[in-house]
mmCIF file of C-alpha atoms and ligand atoms in Angstrom:
data_model
loop_
_atom_site.group_PDB
_atom_site.id
_atom_site.type_symbol
_atom_site.label_atom_id
_atom_site.label_comp_id
_atom_site.label_asym_id
_atom_site.label_seq_id
_atom_site.Cartn_x
_atom_site.Cartn_y
_atom_site.Cartn_z
ATOM 1 C CA MET A 123 -47.186 -150.367 -130.832
ATOM 2 C CA GLU A 124 -49.130 -149.848 -127.630
ATOM 3 C CA GLY A 125 -51.362 -146.806 -127.789
ATOM 4 C CA ASP A 126 -50.707 -145.279 -124.389
ATOM 5 C CA SER A 127 -49.524 -141.845 -125.541
ATOM 6 C CA LYS A 128 -50.361 -139.701 -128.591
ATOM 7 C CA MET A 129 -47.750 -140.068 -131.343
ATOM 8 C CA ILE A 130 -46.741 -137.057 -133.346
ATOM 9 C CA SER A 131 -45.927 -137.493 -136.998
ATOM 10 C CA PRO A 132 -42.351 -138.749 -137.347
ATOM 11 C CA VAL A 133 -41.968 -136.379 -140.300
ATOM 12 C CA LEU A 134 -42.911 -133.375 -138.188
ATOM 13 C CA GLU A 135 -40.790 -134.582 -135.301
ATOM 14 C CA TYR A 136 -37.789 -134.822 -137.609
ATOM 15 C CA LEU A 137 -38.386 -131.359 -139.126
ATOM 16 C CA GLU A 138 -38.526 -129.842 -135.657
ATOM 17 C CA ARG A 139 -35.345 -131.653 -134.661
ATOM 18 C CA LEU A 140 -33.596 -130.499 -137.819
ATOM 19 C CA HIS A 141 -34.788 -126.929 -137.326
ATOM 20 C CA SER A 142 -33.454 -126.726 -133.779
ATOM 21 C CA LYS A 143 -30.177 -128.365 -134.799
ATOM 22 C CA ILE A 144 -29.536 -125.719 -137.489
ATOM 23 C CA ALA A 145 -31.277 -122.684 -135.926
ATOM 24 C CA ASP A 146 -28.153 -121.571 -134.041
ATOM 25 C CA GLN A 147 -25.974 -121.525 -137.158
ATOM 26 C CA LEU A 148 -25.583 -117.889 -138.110
ATOM 27 C CA GLU A 149 -22.963 -118.171 -140.832
ATOM 28 C CA GLY A 150 -23.400 -116.114 -143.994
ATOM 29 C CA GLU A 151 -24.523 -112.588 -144.795
ATOM 30 C CA VAL A 152 -27.833 -111.113 -145.881
ATOM 31 C CA ALA A 153 -27.872 -109.714 -149.439
ATOM 32 C CA THR A 154 -27.100 -106.016 -149.498
ATOM 33 C CA TYR A 155 -26.777 -105.223 -153.218
ATOM 34 C CA ILE A 156 -30.492 -104.431 -153.170
ATOM 35 C CA PRO A 157 -30.507 -102.047 -150.181
ATOM 36 C CA GLU A 158 -33.955 -103.064 -148.947
ATOM 37 C CA LEU A 159 -32.914 -106.737 -148.648
ATOM 38 C CA ALA A 160 -30.270 -105.750 -146.090
ATOM 39 C CA ARG A 161 -33.093 -105.153 -143.610
ATOM 40 C CA ALA A 162 -33.913 -108.885 -143.413
ATOM 41 C CA ASP A 163 -33.999 -110.420 -139.931
ATOM 42 C CA LYS A 164 -31.095 -112.887 -139.759
ATOM 43 C CA SER A 165 -32.822 -115.039 -137.183
ATOM 44 C CA HIS A 166 -35.775 -115.952 -139.429
ATOM 45 C CA PHE A 167 -35.658 -119.598 -140.365
ATOM 46 C CA GLY A 168 -38.500 -121.775 -141.600
ATOM 47 C CA ILE A 169 -38.840 -125.212 -143.154
ATOM 48 C CA CYS A 170 -41.982 -126.492 -144.836
ATOM 49 C CA LEU A 171 -42.649 -129.718 -146.637
ATOM 50 C CA ALA A 172 -45.819 -130.182 -148.722
ATOM 51 C CA THR A 173 -46.907 -133.515 -150.137
ATOM 52 C CA ILE A 174 -48.685 -133.847 -153.477
ATOM 53 C CA ASP A 175 -51.938 -134.543 -151.664
ATOM 54 C CA GLY A 176 -51.698 -131.335 -149.652
ATOM 55 C CA GLN A 177 -50.286 -132.438 -146.289
ATOM 56 C CA LEU A 178 -48.072 -129.699 -144.806
ATOM 57 C CA TYR A 179 -45.287 -130.275 -142.295
ATOM 58 C CA GLU A 180 -43.792 -127.067 -140.883
ATOM 59 C CA ALA A 181 -41.081 -126.034 -138.451
ATOM 60 C CA GLY A 182 -39.954 -122.542 -137.454
ATOM 61 C CA ASP A 183 -40.840 -119.267 -139.167
ATOM 62 C CA THR A 184 -42.908 -120.623 -142.023
ATOM 63 C CA LEU A 185 -45.259 -117.630 -142.169
ATOM 64 C CA LYS A 186 -42.672 -114.797 -142.250
ATOM 65 C CA PRO A 187 -43.010 -112.983 -145.581
ATOM 66 C CA PHE A 188 -40.020 -112.470 -147.881
ATOM 67 C CA THR A 189 -39.615 -111.627 -151.569
ATOM 68 C CA ILE A 190 -39.489 -114.477 -154.035
ATOM 69 C CA GLN A 191 -36.529 -113.069 -156.037
ATOM 70 C CA SER A 192 -34.995 -115.586 -158.451
ATOM 71 C CA ILE A 193 -37.319 -118.370 -157.311
ATOM 72 C CA SER A 194 -39.842 -116.611 -159.562
ATOM 73 C CA LYS A 195 -37.795 -117.531 -162.644
ATOM 74 C CA PRO A 196 -39.016 -121.114 -163.153
ATOM 75 C CA PHE A 197 -42.618 -119.942 -162.728
ATOM 76 C CA SER A 198 -42.324 -117.204 -165.355
ATOM 77 C CA TYR A 199 -40.627 -119.683 -167.670
ATOM 78 C CA ALA A 200 -43.454 -122.159 -167.001
ATOM 79 C CA THR A 201 -46.027 -119.481 -167.838
ATOM 80 C CA ALA A 202 -44.191 -118.663 -171.070
ATOM 81 C CA LEU A 203 -44.108 -122.341 -172.076
ATOM 82 C CA ALA A 204 -47.799 -122.740 -171.325
ATOM 83 C CA ASP A 205 -48.778 -119.675 -173.346
ATOM 84 C CA HIS A 206 -46.376 -119.870 -176.301
ATOM 85 C CA GLY A 207 -45.161 -123.486 -176.488
ATOM 86 C CA TYR A 208 -41.587 -124.756 -176.325
ATOM 87 C CA ALA A 209 -40.714 -124.061 -179.975
ATOM 88 C CA ASN A 210 -41.515 -120.352 -179.682
ATOM 89 C CA VAL A 211 -39.992 -119.883 -176.246
ATOM 90 C CA CYS A 212 -36.855 -121.656 -177.387
ATOM 91 C CA GLN A 213 -36.296 -118.954 -180.023
ATOM 92 C CA LYS A 214 -35.895 -116.481 -177.154
ATOM 93 C CA VAL A 215 -34.331 -118.502 -174.316
ATOM 94 C CA GLY A 216 -32.081 -121.583 -174.394
ATOM 95 C CA VAL A 217 -31.775 -124.437 -171.893
ATOM 96 C CA GLU A 218 -27.995 -124.684 -171.518
ATOM 97 C CA LEU A 219 -25.845 -123.867 -168.524
ATOM 98 C CA SER A 220 -24.182 -120.490 -168.938
ATOM 99 C CA GLY A 221 -21.309 -121.059 -166.529
ATOM 100 C CA ASP A 222 -21.651 -117.356 -165.689
ATOM 101 C CA ALA A 223 -23.032 -115.526 -162.671
ATOM 102 C CA PHE A 224 -26.815 -115.082 -162.525
ATOM 103 C CA ASN A 225 -26.571 -111.409 -163.451
ATOM 104 C CA ALA A 226 -23.974 -111.703 -166.237
ATOM 105 C CA VAL A 227 -24.849 -110.120 -169.580
ATOM 106 C CA SER A 228 -24.533 -113.609 -170.941
ATOM 107 C CA LEU A 229 -26.100 -113.687 -174.409
ATOM 108 C CA ASP A 230 -25.239 -115.725 -177.466
ATOM 109 C CA PRO A 231 -22.879 -113.435 -179.435
ATOM 110 C CA LYS A 232 -24.690 -114.074 -182.736
ATOM 111 C CA THR A 233 -28.371 -114.377 -181.796
ATOM 112 C CA GLY A 234 -28.461 -112.560 -178.456
ATOM 113 C CA ARG A 235 -30.366 -115.496 -177.006
ATOM 114 C CA PRO A 236 -29.834 -115.960 -173.238
ATOM 115 C CA ALA A 237 -28.386 -119.351 -172.296
ATOM 116 C CA ASN A 238 -31.235 -120.380 -169.983
ATOM 117 C CA PRO A 239 -34.253 -118.978 -168.105
ATOM 118 C CA MET A 240 -32.604 -119.137 -164.668
ATOM 119 C CA ILE A 241 -30.086 -116.356 -165.344
ATOM 120 C CA ASN A 242 -31.402 -112.801 -165.314
ATOM 121 C CA ALA A 243 -31.190 -112.373 -169.099
ATOM 122 C CA GLY A 244 -33.305 -115.484 -169.686
ATOM 123 C CA ALA A 245 -35.665 -114.521 -166.892
ATOM 124 C CA ILE A 246 -36.293 -111.030 -168.309
ATOM 125 C CA ALA A 247 -36.948 -112.607 -171.715
ATOM 126 C CA SER A 248 -39.452 -115.054 -170.120
ATOM 127 C CA THR A 249 -41.148 -112.298 -168.133
ATOM 128 C CA ALA A 250 -41.675 -110.266 -171.305
ATOM 129 C CA LEU A 251 -43.664 -113.206 -172.715
ATOM 130 C CA MET A 252 -46.440 -112.744 -170.126
ATOM 131 C CA LEU A 253 -49.735 -112.277 -171.931
ATOM 132 C CA GLY A 254 -51.164 -108.743 -171.981
ATOM 133 C CA ASP A 255 -51.217 -105.757 -174.304
ATOM 134 C CA THR A 256 -49.717 -103.389 -171.747
ATOM 135 C CA PRO A 257 -47.146 -103.811 -168.943
ATOM 136 C CA ALA A 258 -49.991 -103.350 -166.439
ATOM 137 C CA ALA A 259 -52.002 -106.144 -168.063
ATOM 138 C CA LYS A 260 -48.930 -108.381 -168.096
ATOM 139 C CA LEU A 261 -48.463 -107.736 -164.382
ATOM 140 C CA VAL A 262 -52.053 -108.707 -163.582
ATOM 141 C CA TYR A 263 -51.603 -111.850 -165.674
ATOM 142 C CA MET A 264 -48.336 -112.733 -163.943
ATOM 143 C CA MET A 265 -49.771 -112.277 -160.441
ATOM 144 C CA ALA A 266 -52.719 -114.514 -161.312
ATOM 145 C CA ALA A 267 -50.372 -117.182 -162.685
ATOM 146 C CA TYR A 268 -48.126 -117.129 -159.591
ATOM 147 C CA SER A 269 -51.123 -117.224 -157.264
ATOM 148 C CA LYS A 270 -52.275 -120.454 -158.879
ATOM 149 C CA TYR A 271 -48.982 -122.084 -157.898
ATOM 150 C CA ALA A 272 -49.114 -120.788 -154.335
ATOM 151 C CA GLY A 273 -52.833 -121.492 -153.959
ATOM 152 C CA CYS A 274 -53.541 -118.029 -152.522
ATOM 153 C CA PRO A 275 -53.482 -114.402 -153.727
ATOM 154 C CA LEU A 276 -49.983 -112.896 -153.719
ATOM 155 C CA THR A 277 -48.896 -109.260 -153.453
ATOM 156 C CA ILE A 278 -45.770 -107.204 -154.166
ATOM 157 C CA ASP A 279 -43.413 -105.679 -151.591
ATOM 158 C CA GLU A 280 -43.353 -102.103 -152.876
ATOM 159 C CA ALA A 281 -40.258 -101.118 -150.880
ATOM 160 C CA VAL A 282 -38.192 -103.979 -152.313
ATOM 161 C CA TYR A 283 -39.516 -103.274 -155.807
ATOM 162 C CA ILE A 284 -38.490 -99.597 -155.616
ATOM 163 C CA SER A 285 -35.117 -100.555 -154.165
ATOM 164 C CA GLU A 286 -34.495 -103.022 -157.040
ATOM 165 C CA ARG A 287 -35.713 -100.607 -159.677
ATOM 166 C CA ASP A 288 -33.538 -97.758 -158.434
ATOM 167 C CA THR A 289 -30.347 -99.805 -158.140
ATOM 168 C CA GLY A 290 -30.691 -102.516 -160.814
ATOM 169 C CA PHE A 291 -28.557 -100.853 -163.485
ATOM 170 C CA ARG A 292 -27.103 -104.129 -164.632
ATOM 171 C CA ASN A 293 -30.565 -105.577 -165.237
ATOM 172 C CA HIS A 294 -31.433 -102.443 -167.204
ATOM 173 C CA ALA A 295 -28.314 -103.038 -169.323
ATOM 174 C CA ILE A 296 -29.351 -106.662 -169.917
ATOM 175 C CA ALA A 297 -32.841 -105.587 -170.989
ATOM 176 C CA PHE A 298 -31.409 -103.085 -173.483
ATOM 177 C CA MET A 299 -29.099 -105.750 -174.915
ATOM 178 C CA LEU A 300 -32.084 -108.121 -175.262
ATOM 179 C CA ARG A 301 -33.989 -105.378 -177.095
ATOM 180 C CA ASN A 302 -31.008 -104.763 -179.340
ATOM 181 C CA PHE A 303 -31.079 -108.412 -180.479
ATOM 182 C CA GLY A 304 -34.870 -108.470 -180.859
ATOM 183 C CA ILE A 305 -35.252 -111.006 -178.051
ATOM 184 C CA LEU A 306 -37.374 -108.380 -176.313
ATOM 185 C CA GLU A 307 -39.966 -106.929 -178.634
ATOM 186 C CA ASP A 308 -41.466 -104.549 -176.075
ATOM 187 C CA ASP A 309 -40.044 -101.493 -174.347
ATOM 188 C CA PRO A 310 -36.992 -102.767 -172.381
ATOM 189 C CA VAL A 311 -37.590 -100.295 -169.543
ATOM 190 C CA ALA A 312 -41.138 -101.571 -169.047
ATOM 191 C CA MET A 313 -40.049 -105.219 -169.263
ATOM 192 C CA VAL A 314 -37.211 -104.904 -166.764
ATOM 193 C CA ASP A 315 -39.638 -103.046 -164.516
ATOM 194 C CA LEU A 316 -41.979 -106.029 -164.726
ATOM 195 C CA TYR A 317 -39.058 -108.291 -163.833
ATOM 196 C CA PHE A 318 -38.286 -106.137 -160.758
ATOM 197 C CA ARG A 319 -41.910 -106.460 -159.673
ATOM 198 C CA GLN A 320 -41.757 -110.191 -160.290
ATOM 199 C CA CYS A 321 -38.734 -110.512 -157.981
ATOM 200 C CA SER A 322 -40.582 -108.482 -155.327
ATOM 201 C CA VAL A 323 -43.581 -110.803 -155.042
ATOM 202 C CA LEU A 324 -44.109 -111.595 -151.362
ATOM 203 C CA ILE A 325 -44.337 -115.217 -150.296
ATOM 204 C CA ASP A 326 -43.664 -117.244 -147.171
ATOM 205 C CA CYS A 327 -42.060 -120.587 -146.634
ATOM 206 C CA ARG A 328 -45.396 -122.378 -146.809
ATOM 207 C CA ASP A 329 -46.138 -120.782 -150.208
ATOM 208 C CA LEU A 330 -42.737 -121.961 -151.419
ATOM 209 C CA ALA A 331 -43.415 -125.553 -150.412
ATOM 210 C CA VAL A 332 -46.865 -125.474 -152.033
ATOM 211 C CA MET A 333 -45.436 -123.998 -155.250
ATOM 212 C CA ALA A 334 -42.875 -126.806 -155.268
ATOM 213 C CA ALA A 335 -45.542 -129.408 -154.506
ATOM 214 C CA THR A 336 -47.617 -128.085 -157.421
ATOM 215 C CA LEU A 337 -44.722 -128.943 -159.725
ATOM 216 C CA ALA A 338 -44.233 -132.272 -157.933
ATOM 217 C CA ALA A 339 -47.923 -133.024 -158.529
ATOM 218 C CA GLY A 340 -47.583 -132.536 -162.275
ATOM 219 C CA GLY A 341 -48.850 -128.945 -162.287
ATOM 220 C CA ASN A 342 -51.940 -129.368 -160.103
ATOM 221 C CA ASN A 343 -52.023 -127.315 -156.894
ATOM 222 C CA PRO A 344 -52.493 -129.819 -154.061
ATOM 223 C CA LEU A 345 -54.299 -127.339 -151.795
ATOM 224 C CA THR A 346 -56.783 -125.843 -154.247
ATOM 225 C CA GLY A 347 -56.983 -128.641 -156.803
ATOM 226 C CA ILE A 348 -56.579 -125.939 -159.478
ATOM 227 C CA ARG A 349 -54.274 -126.703 -162.382
ATOM 228 C CA ALA A 350 -51.447 -124.175 -162.577
ATOM 229 C CA LEU A 351 -49.512 -125.768 -165.434
ATOM 230 C CA ASP A 352 -50.218 -128.412 -168.059
ATOM 231 C CA GLU A 353 -48.447 -131.642 -167.316
ATOM 232 C CA GLU A 354 -46.535 -131.532 -170.616
ATOM 233 C CA HIS A 355 -44.457 -128.532 -169.433
ATOM 234 C CA VAL A 356 -43.718 -129.683 -165.894
ATOM 235 C CA ALA A 357 -40.708 -131.798 -166.864
ATOM 236 C CA SER A 358 -39.263 -128.910 -168.929
ATOM 237 C CA VAL A 359 -39.427 -126.532 -165.973
ATOM 238 C CA GLN A 360 -37.893 -129.063 -163.610
ATOM 239 C CA SER A 361 -35.154 -129.798 -166.124
ATOM 240 C CA VAL A 362 -33.896 -126.212 -166.182
ATOM 241 C CA MET A 363 -34.177 -126.071 -162.404
ATOM 242 C CA GLY A 364 -32.160 -129.285 -162.216
ATOM 243 C CA SER A 365 -29.381 -128.036 -164.466
ATOM 244 C CA CYS A 366 -29.268 -124.295 -163.744
ATOM 245 C CA GLY A 367 -31.403 -123.613 -160.664
ATOM 246 C CA ILE A 368 -28.548 -123.392 -158.188
ATOM 247 C CA TYR A 369 -26.141 -121.671 -160.610
ATOM 248 C CA ASP A 370 -22.516 -122.699 -160.230
ATOM 249 C CA TYR A 371 -23.367 -124.983 -157.317
ATOM 250 C CA ALA A 372 -25.643 -127.084 -159.561
ATOM 251 C CA GLY A 373 -23.224 -130.011 -159.945
ATOM 252 C CA GLU A 374 -22.617 -130.561 -156.269
ATOM 253 C CA TRP A 375 -26.283 -129.876 -155.518
ATOM 254 C CA THR A 376 -27.453 -132.587 -157.901
ATOM 255 C CA TYR A 377 -24.865 -134.947 -156.487
ATOM 256 C CA SER A 378 -25.678 -134.456 -152.829
ATOM 257 C CA VAL A 379 -29.322 -133.306 -152.779
ATOM 258 C CA GLY A 380 -30.614 -134.624 -156.096
ATOM 259 C CA LEU A 381 -33.740 -132.471 -156.328
ATOM 260 C CA PRO A 382 -34.601 -129.875 -159.002
ATOM 261 C CA SER A 383 -34.383 -126.632 -157.047
ATOM 262 C CA LYS A 384 -34.243 -122.861 -157.220
ATOM 263 C CA SER A 385 -32.683 -120.400 -154.823
ATOM 264 C CA GLY A 386 -33.178 -116.654 -154.433
ATOM 265 C CA VAL A 387 -31.082 -113.870 -152.896
ATOM 266 C CA SER A 388 -33.632 -113.105 -150.211
ATOM 267 C CA GLY A 389 -32.825 -116.534 -148.740
ATOM 268 C CA GLY A 390 -35.470 -118.887 -150.060
ATOM 269 C CA ILE A 391 -34.843 -122.314 -151.555
ATOM 270 C CA LEU A 392 -37.505 -124.353 -153.302
ATOM 271 C CA ALA A 393 -36.932 -128.027 -154.094
ATOM 272 C CA VAL A 394 -39.117 -130.598 -155.831
ATOM 273 C CA LEU A 395 -39.236 -134.359 -155.575
ATOM 274 C CA PRO A 396 -41.306 -135.121 -158.683
ATOM 275 C CA GLY A 397 -44.324 -137.257 -157.919
ATOM 276 C CA TYR A 398 -43.979 -136.911 -154.160
ATOM 277 C CA LEU A 399 -43.409 -133.546 -152.483
ATOM 278 C CA GLY A 400 -42.184 -129.967 -152.434
ATOM 279 C CA ILE A 401 -39.789 -128.330 -149.973
ATOM 280 C CA GLY A 402 -39.583 -124.660 -149.029
ATOM 281 C CA VAL A 403 -36.826 -123.289 -146.784
ATOM 282 C CA TYR A 404 -36.253 -119.695 -145.782
ATOM 283 C CA SER A 405 -33.236 -118.210 -144.048
ATOM 284 C CA PRO A 406 -31.779 -114.912 -145.355
ATOM 285 C CA LEU A 407 -28.124 -115.638 -144.496
ATOM 286 C CA LEU A 408 -26.340 -116.374 -147.777
ATOM 287 C CA ASP A 409 -23.048 -117.982 -148.745
ATOM 288 C CA ALA A 410 -20.598 -116.451 -151.224
ATOM 289 C CA ARG A 411 -22.558 -117.918 -154.146
ATOM 290 C CA GLY A 412 -25.789 -116.252 -153.009
ATOM 291 C CA ASN A 413 -27.517 -119.397 -151.722
ATOM 292 C CA SER A 414 -29.085 -119.630 -148.261
ATOM 293 C CA VAL A 415 -26.586 -121.340 -145.929
ATOM 294 C CA ARG A 416 -29.220 -122.912 -143.694
ATOM 295 C CA GLY A 417 -31.393 -123.625 -146.755
ATOM 296 C CA ILE A 418 -28.637 -125.710 -148.324
ATOM 297 C CA GLU A 419 -27.983 -127.525 -145.079
ATOM 298 C CA VAL A 420 -31.678 -128.336 -144.621
ATOM 299 C CA CYS A 421 -32.063 -129.672 -148.168
ATOM 300 C CA LYS A 422 -28.948 -131.828 -147.822
ATOM 301 C CA GLU A 423 -30.123 -133.238 -144.504
ATOM 302 C CA LEU A 424 -33.703 -133.838 -145.681
ATOM 303 C CA SER A 425 -32.546 -135.562 -148.831
ATOM 304 C CA LYS A 426 -30.158 -137.819 -146.920
ATOM 305 C CA TYR A 427 -32.453 -138.622 -144.012
ATOM 306 C CA PHE A 428 -35.612 -139.289 -146.002
ATOM 307 C CA GLY A 429 -33.792 -140.774 -149.013
ATOM 308 C CA LEU A 430 -35.214 -138.153 -151.399
ATOM 309 C CA HIS A 431 -32.502 -138.062 -154.078
ATOM 310 C CA MET A 432 -34.462 -138.273 -157.329
ATOM 311 C CA PHE A 433 -32.130 -140.912 -158.745
ATOM 312 C CA ASN A 434 -32.689 -143.064 -155.683
ATOM 313 C CA VAL A 435 -36.429 -143.096 -155.322
ATOM 314 C CA PRO A 436 -38.253 -146.008 -156.916
ATOM 315 C CA HIS A 437 -40.803 -144.719 -159.387
ATOM 316 C CA SER A 438 -43.379 -147.274 -158.387
ATOM 317 C CA THR A 439 -46.721 -145.695 -157.575
ATOM 318 C CA ARG A 440 -48.216 -148.968 -156.420
ATOM 319 C CA ALA A 441 -50.220 -148.575 -153.224
ATOM 320 C CA VAL A 442 -48.243 -149.934 -150.293
ATOM 321 C CA VAL A 443 -51.275 -150.972 -148.244
ATOM 322 C CA HIS A 444 -52.312 -154.366 -149.580
ATOM 323 C CA ARG A 445 -55.123 -154.684 -146.999
ATOM 324 C CA SER A 446 -56.030 -153.075 -143.712
ATOM 325 C CA TYR A 447 -58.584 -154.444 -141.247
ATOM 326 C CA SER A 448 -59.465 -154.558 -137.576
ATOM 327 C CA GLY A 449 -58.574 -157.368 -135.188
ATOM 328 C CA ARG A 450 -62.238 -158.326 -134.868
ATOM 329 C CA GLU A 451 -62.321 -159.261 -138.555
ATOM 330 C CA VAL A 452 -59.630 -161.899 -138.091
ATOM 331 C CA SER A 453 -60.402 -165.464 -137.240
ATOM 332 C CA SER A 454 -57.606 -167.822 -136.377
ATOM 333 C CA ASN A 455 -57.153 -171.580 -136.124
ATOM 334 C CA ARG A 456 -54.310 -171.086 -133.736
ATOM 335 C CA GLN A 457 -54.535 -172.723 -130.312
ATOM 336 C CA ARG A 458 -54.373 -169.930 -127.737
ATOM 337 C CA THR A 459 -53.649 -170.112 -124.052
ATOM 338 C CA ALA A 460 -56.406 -169.074 -121.643
ATOM 339 C CA GLU A 461 -54.371 -165.989 -120.843
ATOM 340 C CA GLU A 462 -54.137 -165.032 -124.532
ATOM 341 C CA ILE A 463 -57.863 -165.540 -125.042
ATOM 342 C CA GLU A 464 -58.689 -163.373 -122.063
ATOM 343 C CA HIS A 465 -56.278 -160.673 -123.151
ATOM 344 C CA LEU A 466 -57.633 -160.540 -126.699
ATOM 345 C CA SER A 467 -61.252 -160.492 -125.628
ATOM 346 C CA LEU A 468 -60.885 -157.409 -123.433
ATOM 347 C CA PRO A 469 -63.136 -154.727 -124.955
ATOM 348 C CA SER A 470 -60.337 -152.175 -124.753
ATOM 349 C CA LYS A 471 -58.059 -154.201 -127.018
ATOM 350 C CA ARG A 472 -58.625 -152.559 -130.335
ATOM 351 C CA ILE A 473 -56.278 -153.900 -132.966
ATOM 352 C CA ARG A 474 -55.669 -152.870 -136.549
ATOM 353 C CA ILE A 475 -53.642 -154.842 -139.028
ATOM 354 C CA TYR A 476 -51.912 -153.327 -142.059
ATOM 355 C CA GLU A 477 -50.700 -155.756 -144.702
ATOM 356 C CA LEU A 478 -48.042 -153.762 -146.540
ATOM 357 C CA GLN A 479 -46.539 -154.456 -149.931
ATOM 358 C CA GLY A 480 -43.946 -153.171 -152.380
ATOM 359 C CA GLU A 481 -41.322 -150.514 -151.715
ATOM 360 C CA LEU A 482 -41.426 -148.604 -148.446
ATOM 361 C CA VAL A 483 -39.683 -145.286 -148.997
ATOM 362 C CA PHE A 484 -40.442 -141.834 -147.667
ATOM 363 C CA GLY A 485 -43.240 -141.053 -150.128
ATOM 364 C CA THR A 486 -45.106 -144.302 -149.625
ATOM 365 C CA ALA A 487 -44.386 -144.712 -145.902
ATOM 366 C CA GLU A 488 -45.537 -141.163 -145.110
ATOM 367 C CA VAL A 489 -49.017 -141.831 -146.477
ATOM 368 C CA VAL A 490 -49.428 -144.957 -144.334
ATOM 369 C CA MET A 491 -48.032 -143.228 -141.240
ATOM 370 C CA ARG A 492 -50.576 -140.474 -141.718
ATOM 371 C CA ASP A 493 -53.405 -142.979 -141.918
ATOM 372 C CA ILE A 494 -52.184 -144.676 -138.749
ATOM 373 C CA LEU A 495 -51.893 -141.343 -136.913
ATOM 374 C CA SER A 496 -55.430 -140.382 -137.884
ATOM 375 C CA ILE A 497 -56.924 -143.410 -136.112
ATOM 376 C CA GLU A 498 -54.249 -144.077 -133.533
ATOM 377 C CA ASP A 499 -56.331 -142.653 -130.643
ATOM 378 C CA SER A 500 -58.881 -145.401 -130.925
ATOM 379 C CA LEU A 501 -56.360 -148.256 -131.109
ATOM 380 C CA ASP A 502 -54.371 -150.249 -128.598
ATOM 381 C CA TYR A 503 -52.292 -152.216 -131.070
ATOM 382 C CA ILE A 504 -51.160 -151.711 -134.654
ATOM 383 C CA ILE A 505 -49.748 -154.719 -136.465
ATOM 384 C CA LEU A 506 -47.676 -154.219 -139.586
ATOM 385 C CA ASP A 507 -47.475 -157.292 -141.763
ATOM 386 C CA MET A 508 -44.351 -156.861 -143.894
ATOM 387 C CA GLU A 509 -44.479 -160.191 -145.678
ATOM 388 C CA ARG A 510 -45.158 -158.635 -149.080
ATOM 389 C CA VAL A 511 -42.715 -155.748 -148.626
ATOM 390 C CA THR A 512 -40.015 -155.972 -151.272
ATOM 391 C CA GLY A 513 -37.825 -153.096 -150.147
ATOM 392 C CA LEU A 514 -37.415 -150.908 -147.094
ATOM 393 C CA ASN A 515 -35.033 -147.967 -146.997
ATOM 394 C CA SER A 516 -33.486 -146.834 -143.753
ATOM 395 C CA ILE A 517 -35.953 -144.036 -143.052
ATOM 396 C CA ALA A 518 -38.945 -146.254 -143.669
ATOM 397 C CA TYR A 519 -37.365 -148.808 -141.358
ATOM 398 C CA GLU A 520 -36.881 -146.221 -138.651
ATOM 399 C CA ASN A 521 -40.421 -144.909 -138.979
ATOM 400 C CA TYR A 522 -42.065 -148.288 -139.012
ATOM 401 C CA ALA A 523 -40.048 -150.862 -137.236
ATOM 402 C CA GLU A 524 -38.401 -148.879 -134.476
ATOM 403 C CA ARG A 525 -41.273 -146.553 -133.672
ATOM 404 C CA MET A 526 -43.838 -149.322 -133.686
ATOM 405 C CA ARG A 527 -42.324 -150.982 -130.660
HETATM 406 O O1 DON B 590 -31.977 -109.734 -160.568
HETATM 407 C C1 DON B 590 -31.797 -109.533 -159.370
HETATM 408 O O2 DON B 590 -30.837 -108.956 -158.991
HETATM 409 C C2 DON B 590 -32.768 -110.032 -158.295
HETATM 410 N N1 DON B 590 -33.901 -109.318 -158.257
HETATM 411 C C3 DON B 590 -32.977 -111.508 -158.341
HETATM 412 C C4 DON B 590 -31.725 -112.113 -157.930
HETATM 413 C C5 DON B 590 -31.754 -113.486 -157.397
HETATM 414 O O3 DON B 590 -32.513 -113.894 -156.568
HETATM 415 C C6 DON B 590 -30.606 -114.254 -157.893
HETATM 416 N N2 DON B 590 -30.559 -115.573 -157.457
HETATM 417 N N3 DON B 590 -30.211 -116.200 -156.608
#
């Protein structure tokens, strides 16, 4: 590659391209069953990708606030697992698909146990497990737990909370049923109220991506370095997201996107590629199943383009840079022409060689691209030695081979 013009990250370039390709699509409807959500601006659309070492790539409206809604569910479940352990939590919430809508009063007829923590019944049961002697103490505890995932303090949208509380009769009914079976041990009114507040936590697209990246990084927030969740529970949370996170679209989602994910009715989608990155997308226009239309499209495109499907990505963590050095460090026995010698000895010819190895896929290629971009200004040539590369998927090929011309 000749360094005559500043390169922008190919990841960012692609996100911007994808954003403008999809921005004009205005299919779908904003949620109206919670009156306050109907006020959402249909044009808002943001995409953010966060790597497990804290690199953010953003396109569009990534700082527009919206309420977390059902995307809170895996994080309350995670908090419950961390505080009570799987055996205890499992007494109150299962891990099976319900096959019902998210707000169905779907409890085991004998035990009253909700099928999984991604439906409202299971979510209310998880929320009630927040530590604290009073609902107010539980709320403080919950906000602190969520903030660890996002890496910044979070607040509640009071208007959405009041709107949910005053219209969420079905959720009230679920909470009373849970109390009837002893799944809830506290006052059902207070616990469903806590759930309404939980759904009304304000986040933006960047927070979503960081929360996802925290799961991808095994529970450690990549921006703050603070541990949000013990590694032993991360796989459990991602498992329920993988099977139940997108409700009755879960099968096709796993097939075509292949990332544990969670959607919410305000239009957010969070997706995790374990060990590599988190994705946050926000667009409030929903399809008939209550998933963001543009959010689904973005996740499908990202997964296909970058080869992110979790059953496709090699789980090798081996560093892909075998060696990297400057042209001055290389001596050669090769006979050069006078012209070549003159060309190479020009002081402006700054050369860097990367000897790559192993599997070049999105996760490994992105790290090397970032290193190249950070020094690219001071280089005239970058040489990629692929001799030790054992595999190269199409996106890595595009990023390396074609762009390095
Ligand atoms: O329980 C409710 O109605 C909402 N507060 C949360 C709904 C939600 O996001 C459902 N999932 N997509």
